[in-house]
Short mmCIF file of C-alpha atoms in Angstrom, two decimals:
data_model
loop_
_atom_site.label_atom_id
_atom_site.label_comp_id
_atom_site.label_asym_id
_atom_site.label_seq_id
_atom_site.Cartn_x
_atom_site.Cartn_y
_atom_site.Cartn_z
CA MET J 1 12.34 11.68 -22.36
CA GLN J 2 12.87 15.37 -21.51
CA ASP J 3 10.45 18.22 -20.83
CA ALA J 4 11.28 19.80 -24.20
CA LEU J 5 9.94 16.75 -26.03
CA LYS J 6 6.80 16.72 -23.87
CA ARG J 7 6.14 20.36 -24.76
CA ASP J 8 6.65 19.63 -28.47
CA LEU J 9 4.25 16.68 -28.28
CA LYS J 10 1.62 18.83 -26.58
CA SER J 11 1.95 21.65 -29.11
CA GLY J 12 2.30 19.36 -32.14
CA THR J 13 5.66 20.84 -33.15
CA MET J 14 7.90 17.79 -32.75
CA ASN J 15 10.59 17.57 -35.42
CA LEU J 16 11.11 14.19 -37.10
CA PRO J 17 14.05 13.03 -39.24
CA VAL J 18 13.54 13.02 -42.99
CA GLY J 19 11.69 9.93 -44.14
CA PHE J 20 9.57 9.42 -41.00
CA GLU J 21 6.80 11.94 -41.67
CA LYS J 22 4.36 9.28 -42.88
CA GLN J 23 4.72 7.50 -39.54
CA ARG J 24 4.23 10.68 -37.46
CA ALA J 25 0.87 9.63 -35.97
CA GLN J 26 2.17 6.26 -34.76
CA ILE J 27 5.42 7.75 -33.42
CA GLU J 28 3.61 10.50 -31.51
CA GLU J 29 1.16 7.99 -30.04
CA ILE J 30 4.01 5.85 -28.68
CA LEU J 31 5.87 8.87 -27.30
CA ARG J 32 2.76 10.22 -25.58
CA LYS J 33 2.27 6.89 -23.81
CA LEU J 34 5.90 6.93 -22.68
CA SER J 35 5.82 10.54 -21.53
CA GLY J 36 2.75 9.82 -19.42
CA ARG J 37 4.71 7.27 -17.42
CA LEU J 38 7.89 9.35 -17.25
CA GLU J 39 6.62 12.65 -15.90
CA ILE J 40 9.50 14.87 -14.85
CA ARG J 41 8.85 17.44 -12.14
CA ASN J 42 11.01 20.33 -11.06
CA ALA J 43 11.97 19.93 -7.40
CA ASP J 44 12.20 23.74 -7.11
CA GLU J 45 8.45 23.93 -7.77
CA ARG J 46 7.57 21.64 -4.86
CA ARG J 47 5.54 23.48 -2.22
CA GLN J 48 3.82 22.65 1.05
CA VAL J 49 0.05 23.06 0.76
CA ARG J 50 -1.16 25.21 3.65
CA LEU J 51 -4.30 24.67 5.65
CA HIS J 52 -7.17 27.09 5.11
CA LYS J 53 -7.90 27.72 8.79
CA GLU J 54 -11.20 29.55 8.23
CA VAL J 55 -12.65 26.54 6.37
CA TYR J 56 -10.89 23.97 8.56
CA LEU J 57 -12.45 25.41 11.75
CA SER J 58 -15.88 26.05 10.21
CA PRO J 59 -18.96 24.14 11.48
CA GLU J 60 -19.67 23.13 7.84
CA PHE J 61 -16.40 21.26 7.48
CA ARG J 62 -16.76 19.75 10.95
CA ASP J 63 -20.20 18.41 9.97
CA LEU J 64 -18.81 17.03 6.70
CA TRP J 65 -15.90 15.31 8.44
CA GLU J 66 -18.14 13.77 11.09
CA ARG J 67 -20.01 11.91 8.35
CA ILE J 68 -16.99 10.33 6.65
CA LYS J 69 -14.31 9.95 9.35
CA SER J 70 -15.28 6.53 10.78
CA LYS J 71 -13.21 3.43 10.03
CA THR J 72 -14.63 0.02 9.15
CA THR J 73 -13.58 -3.58 8.95
CA TYR J 74 -14.78 -6.08 6.37
CA ARG J 75 -15.47 -9.75 5.89
CA VAL J 76 -15.99 -11.61 2.63
CA GLU J 77 -18.64 -14.21 1.94
CA PHE J 78 -16.74 -16.48 -0.45
CA ASP J 79 -18.52 -19.17 -2.49
CA ASN J 80 -15.81 -21.71 -3.35
CA GLU J 81 -18.01 -23.71 -5.72
CA LYS J 82 -18.88 -20.60 -7.71
CA LEU J 83 -15.19 -19.70 -7.85
CA ILE J 84 -14.39 -23.09 -9.41
CA VAL J 85 -17.19 -22.74 -11.98
CA ASP J 86 -16.13 -19.20 -12.89
CA CYS J 87 -12.43 -20.11 -13.17
CA VAL J 88 -13.14 -23.14 -15.34
CA GLN J 89 -15.22 -21.04 -17.73
CA ALA J 90 -12.64 -18.24 -17.81
CA ILE J 91 -9.85 -20.68 -18.72
CA LYS J 92 -12.02 -22.34 -21.38
CA ASP J 93 -12.82 -18.94 -22.93
CA ALA J 94 -9.18 -17.74 -22.85
CA PRO J 95 -7.28 -17.39 -26.15
CA PRO J 96 -5.45 -20.43 -27.56
CA ILE J 97 -1.84 -21.00 -26.52
CA SER J 98 0.79 -21.49 -29.20
CA ARG J 99 3.52 -24.09 -28.84
CA THR J 100 6.86 -23.05 -27.36
CA ARG J 101 9.25 -21.62 -29.95
CA LEU J 102 12.89 -20.63 -30.05
CA ASN J 103 13.67 -17.58 -32.20
CA TRP J 104 17.20 -17.43 -33.62
CA HIS J 105 18.84 -14.22 -34.80
CA LYS J 106 22.30 -13.63 -36.30
CA ALA J 107 24.32 -10.47 -35.91
CA ASP J 108 27.73 -9.06 -36.73
CA LEU J 109 29.59 -7.74 -33.68
CA ALA J 110 31.99 -4.80 -33.88
CA ILE J 111 34.16 -4.16 -30.84
CA GLY J 112 35.73 -0.72 -30.64
CA LYS J 113 36.63 2.04 -28.20
CA ALA J 114 32.95 3.07 -27.95
CA GLY J 115 31.93 -0.42 -26.90
CA VAL J 116 30.22 -3.34 -28.62
CA GLU J 117 27.86 -2.74 -31.54
CA ALA J 118 25.60 -5.45 -32.95
CA THR J 119 24.11 -5.32 -36.46
CA GLU J 120 21.52 -7.96 -37.28
CA VAL J 121 22.12 -9.85 -40.52
CA GLU J 122 20.18 -12.31 -42.59
CA GLY J 123 19.64 -15.71 -41.04
CA ALA J 124 16.82 -15.34 -38.47
CA ALA J 125 14.79 -18.50 -37.92
CA SER J 126 12.10 -19.92 -35.67
CA VAL J 127 12.15 -23.45 -34.25
CA VAL J 128 9.16 -25.16 -32.62
CA LEU J 129 10.13 -27.20 -29.57
CA GLN J 130 8.80 -30.70 -29.17
CA GLU J 131 6.99 -31.49 -25.94
CA SER J 132 9.63 -34.06 -25.04
CA ASP J 133 12.28 -31.29 -25.13
CA ILE J 134 10.57 -29.14 -22.47
CA ASP J 135 11.19 -29.60 -18.75
CA LEU J 136 7.83 -29.23 -17.03
CA PRO J 137 7.73 -27.32 -13.71
CA ASP J 138 5.66 -28.43 -10.70
CA LEU J 139 2.39 -26.92 -11.93
CA LEU J 140 0.38 -27.24 -8.70
CA THR J 141 3.13 -25.78 -6.51
CA VAL J 142 3.62 -22.79 -8.81
CA LEU J 143 -0.12 -22.08 -9.08
CA GLN J 144 -0.61 -22.54 -5.34
CA ASP J 145 2.10 -19.95 -4.63
CA GLN J 146 0.63 -17.47 -7.11
CA THR J 147 -3.10 -17.87 -6.39
CA GLN J 148 -3.21 -19.00 -2.72
CA LEU J 149 -5.80 -21.66 -3.58
CA THR J 150 -5.64 -25.22 -2.22
CA ARG J 151 -4.18 -27.98 -4.35
CA ARG J 152 -7.53 -29.78 -4.37
CA THR J 153 -9.29 -26.68 -5.76
CA LEU J 154 -6.58 -26.19 -8.39
CA VAL J 155 -6.80 -29.83 -9.52
CA ASP J 156 -10.57 -29.45 -9.84
CA ILE J 157 -10.21 -26.28 -11.96
CA LEU J 158 -7.45 -27.66 -14.19
CA PHE J 159 -9.18 -30.95 -15.05
CA LYS J 160 -12.57 -29.35 -15.66
CA SER J 161 -11.02 -26.70 -17.93
CA GLY J 162 -9.96 -29.39 -20.42
CA ARG J 163 -6.80 -27.48 -21.32
CA LEU J 164 -4.03 -29.39 -19.58
CA ASN J 165 -2.49 -30.29 -22.95
CA ASP J 166 -1.61 -26.61 -23.33
CA PHE J 167 0.61 -26.93 -20.26
CA LYS J 168 2.79 -29.54 -21.99
CA SER J 169 3.03 -27.41 -25.14
CA ASN J 170 3.90 -24.12 -23.45
CA PRO J 171 4.23 -24.30 -19.64
CA GLN J 172 4.98 -20.62 -19.00
CA LYS J 173 2.11 -19.30 -21.12
CA PHE J 174 -0.30 -21.77 -19.56
CA ILE J 175 0.70 -20.77 -16.02
CA GLU J 176 0.26 -17.09 -16.89
CA LEU J 177 -3.16 -17.73 -18.43
CA VAL J 178 -4.44 -19.80 -15.49
CA THR J 179 -3.07 -17.37 -12.88
CA HIS J 180 -4.64 -14.37 -14.61
CA SER J 181 -8.00 -16.14 -14.98
CA ILE J 182 -8.11 -17.24 -11.33
CA ASP J 183 -7.04 -13.81 -9.99
CA HIS J 184 -9.70 -12.11 -12.12
CA CYS J 185 -12.46 -14.43 -10.86
CA LYS J 186 -11.28 -14.16 -7.25
CA ARG J 187 -11.32 -10.36 -7.47
CA LEU J 188 -14.90 -10.29 -8.73
CA LEU J 189 -16.07 -12.68 -6.01
CA LEU J 190 -14.28 -10.73 -3.28
CA VAL J 191 -15.96 -7.50 -4.29
CA ASP J 192 -19.41 -9.07 -4.75
CA GLY J 193 -19.25 -10.79 -1.37
CA ILE J 194 -17.72 -8.02 0.74
CA ARG J 195 -19.54 -6.82 3.86
CA TYR J 196 -18.31 -3.82 5.86
CA GLN J 197 -18.92 -3.16 9.55
CA ARG J 198 -18.29 0.09 11.38
CA LEU J 199 -15.66 -0.16 14.09
CA GLY J 200 -16.11 1.38 17.54
CA ASP J 201 -16.53 5.06 18.33
CA ASP J 202 -12.77 5.38 18.90
CA ALA J 203 -11.83 4.18 15.39
CA TYR J 204 -11.83 7.17 13.06
CA TYR J 205 -9.62 9.66 11.21
CA ALA J 206 -9.25 12.63 13.54
CA GLN J 207 -9.73 16.05 11.99
CA GLU J 208 -6.47 17.13 13.64
CA LEU J 209 -4.56 14.97 11.13
CA PHE J 210 -4.93 17.81 8.62
CA GLU J 211 -2.69 19.90 10.89
CA GLN J 212 -0.30 17.09 11.83
CA LYS J 213 0.43 15.58 8.41
CA GLU J 214 2.24 17.66 5.81
CA LEU J 215 0.82 17.85 2.29
CA THR J 216 3.04 18.88 -0.63
CA GLY J 217 2.54 19.35 -4.34
CA TYR J 218 4.00 20.96 -7.45
CA LEU J 219 3.08 24.44 -8.64
CA LYS J 220 2.04 23.37 -12.11
CA ASN J 221 -0.43 20.88 -10.59
CA MET J 222 -2.01 23.28 -8.08
CA VAL J 223 -5.00 25.57 -8.23
CA ASP J 224 -5.89 28.25 -5.66
CA VAL J 225 -9.26 27.79 -3.95
CA LYS J 226 -11.23 29.42 -1.13
CA LYS J 227 -13.86 26.81 -0.19
CA SER J 228 -11.44 23.97 0.40
CA VAL J 229 -9.84 22.91 3.67
CA TYR J 230 -6.50 23.59 1.92
CA GLU J 231 -5.54 26.89 0.28
CA GLN J 232 -4.61 25.02 -2.90
CA VAL J 233 -5.87 21.82 -4.47
CA PHE J 234 -3.23 19.45 -5.80
CA TYR J 235 -4.68 17.60 -8.80
CA ASP J 236 -3.44 14.50 -10.63
CA SER J 237 -5.35 14.92 -13.89
CA GLU J 238 -7.16 17.49 -15.99
CA ILE J 239 -10.47 15.94 -14.89
CA GLU J 240 -9.63 16.70 -11.25
CA HIS J 241 -8.49 20.21 -12.22
CA LYS J 242 -11.83 20.96 -13.88
CA PHE J 243 -13.77 19.36 -11.02
CA ALA J 244 -12.00 21.56 -8.44
CA ASP J 245 -12.76 24.63 -10.54
CA GLU J 246 -16.45 23.65 -10.75
CA LEU J 247 -16.63 23.11 -6.99
CA GLU J 248 -15.08 26.51 -6.36
CA LYS J 249 -17.43 28.38 -8.71
CA ASN J 250 -20.73 26.67 -7.86
CA SER J 251 -22.68 28.65 -5.24
CA ALA J 252 -24.38 25.48 -3.92
CA VAL J 253 -21.02 24.13 -2.69
CA LYS J 254 -20.26 25.44 0.80
CA VAL J 255 -17.11 23.46 1.59
CA PHE J 256 -15.07 20.66 0.03
CA ALA J 257 -11.80 18.79 0.45
CA LYS J 258 -9.48 16.88 -1.85
CA LEU J 259 -8.99 13.92 0.45
CA PRO J 260 -5.29 13.40 1.35
CA GLY J 261 -3.47 10.12 0.85
CA TRP J 262 -3.68 9.14 4.53
CA PHE J 263 -7.49 8.92 4.29
CA GLU J 264 -7.86 5.27 3.25
CA VAL J 265 -10.52 2.59 3.09
CA SER J 266 -9.34 -1.00 3.60
CA THR J 267 -10.25 -3.42 0.80
CA PRO J 268 -9.12 -6.97 -0.10
CA LEU J 269 -7.52 -5.44 -3.22
CA GLY J 270 -5.40 -2.93 -1.29
CA SER J 271 -6.06 0.45 0.29
CA TYR J 272 -8.48 2.80 -1.47
CA ASN J 273 -8.17 6.61 -1.29
CA PRO J 274 -11.32 8.44 -2.49
CA ASP J 275 -10.97 11.77 -4.26
CA TRP J 276 -13.32 14.37 -2.74
CA ALA J 277 -15.62 15.20 0.18
CA VAL J 278 -18.26 17.82 -0.63
CA MET J 279 -21.06 19.61 1.23
CA ILE J 280 -23.89 21.13 -0.83
CA GLU J 281 -26.54 23.48 0.52
CA GLN J 282 -29.88 23.84 -1.25
CA ASP J 283 -32.34 26.73 -0.70
CA GLY J 284 -30.37 27.95 2.30
CA ASN J 285 -31.31 25.11 4.64
CA GLU J 286 -31.05 21.58 3.20
CA LYS J 287 -27.50 20.23 3.43
CA VAL J 288 -26.29 17.17 1.53
CA TYR J 289 -22.91 15.47 1.91
CA PHE J 290 -21.02 13.52 -0.76
CA VAL J 291 -17.85 11.50 -1.19
CA VAL J 292 -16.97 11.74 -4.88
CA GLU J 293 -14.69 9.63 -7.07
CA THR J 294 -13.80 11.50 -10.26
CA LYS J 295 -13.05 9.36 -13.31
CA GLY J 296 -12.96 9.88 -17.06
CA THR J 297 -15.89 7.49 -17.30
CA MET J 298 -18.77 6.75 -14.92
CA TYR J 299 -18.92 3.15 -16.13
CA THR J 300 -16.65 1.11 -13.86
CA ASN J 301 -16.68 -1.76 -16.38
CA TYR J 302 -14.36 0.35 -18.53
CA LEU J 303 -11.86 0.89 -15.71
CA ARG J 304 -9.02 -1.48 -14.90
CA ASN J 305 -10.29 -4.39 -12.83
CA PRO J 306 -8.41 -3.61 -9.56
CA GLU J 307 -9.44 0.05 -9.82
CA SER J 308 -13.13 -0.68 -10.40
CA GLY J 309 -13.02 -3.25 -7.59
CA LYS J 310 -11.62 -0.73 -5.11
CA ILE J 311 -14.28 1.81 -6.09
CA ALA J 312 -17.01 -0.79 -5.49
CA CYS J 313 -15.52 -1.54 -2.05
CA GLY J 314 -15.36 2.18 -1.28
CA LYS J 315 -19.04 2.51 -2.11
CA ALA J 316 -19.87 -0.40 0.23
CA HIS J 317 -17.80 1.21 3.01
CA PHE J 318 -19.63 4.54 2.84
CA GLU J 319 -23.01 2.86 2.55
CA THR J 320 -22.22 1.14 5.86
CA LEU J 321 -21.60 4.56 7.45
CA ARG J 322 -24.93 5.91 6.24
CA THR J 323 -26.80 5.66 9.53
CA SER J 324 -29.08 8.61 8.77
CA GLN J 325 -30.44 10.59 5.81
CA SER J 326 -27.81 13.28 6.34
CA SER J 327 -24.83 10.92 6.06
CA ALA J 328 -22.43 11.21 3.13
CA GLU J 329 -23.35 9.45 -0.10
CA PHE J 330 -20.77 7.94 -2.46
CA VAL J 331 -20.87 9.06 -6.11
CA VAL J 332 -18.71 8.33 -9.17
CA ALA J 333 -18.65 11.41 -11.42
CA GLU J 334 -16.97 12.78 -14.52
CA LYS J 335 -17.95 16.37 -13.69
CA PHE J 336 -19.74 18.26 -10.94
CA LYS J 337 -23.00 18.24 -12.91
CA ASP J 338 -23.19 14.47 -12.29
CA VAL J 339 -23.16 15.13 -8.53
CA ILE J 340 -25.89 17.77 -8.87
CA ASP J 341 -28.01 15.41 -10.98
CA HIS J 342 -27.58 12.70 -8.35
CA PHE J 343 -28.60 15.16 -5.64
CA LYS J 344 -31.76 16.17 -7.52
CA ARG J 345 -32.74 12.52 -7.95
#
């Protein structure tokens, strides 16, 4: 996947061999998905993002940083009985599991100077394995390793699900189904039961880290700004690009920062790095502070489960830090107008 193909996909000028024009839409869709995961960047375009000293040393940015810099710790109130009920229902509602099959294919092999070439020929077949032919793994040990639940809890879930016969028919598929169902239910319970607590006065991200830690980005993913703590904003998506442009052009925004990767919130699902910190001034005197997560949708149900879970934990973290009316508020937004609407409410 080279840059030339990416440019052709973007401009709609990709050439296809004769006979494939009717499948253009499907082919382009597959290639776009692949190119999104195989982004190639020119190392010569890599640049260090410099600090905007005037903004960095301003009282506005200092006030903004004071409201978001503190670190927290968390504990989780975990209801084991509810976990069992939820897991049992999730496994019951999961799709049916087909019996284990062996798929046979025949091919002609040609060995030459260029290597080995295989050409599939007629004769493919599918054979269903009988349960007596399958060696069953130690189900409880495997699930215990993958889910970190006790054997007693796993036995309770498995028997109440009523689907143990699926294990004998297709052990691997059954293990995957049960593991996925349990992890999904655990994740929801962890997020619902999380409680953050602010650490001591000495536990915080020092403002000096902006000077000490180097930030780099690529020219084609940078935009020049004047209100940010950095002279350029490095963006990961077009949504972030537009959001940075809106922040820069809106007169109500006095200072903002694209939060660097070292600014993290601890969660049971892994570290969470929010997108933006913003200070808005209204009518020349009222100042409001926001931490903003920019997503293509404001409905976290449509995001991937780990991602939506981390955002929910981030919101709980910043709510814990809100010790006064002037503390930073956490907002999920598609565009800057969503932040303004939240501020007006």
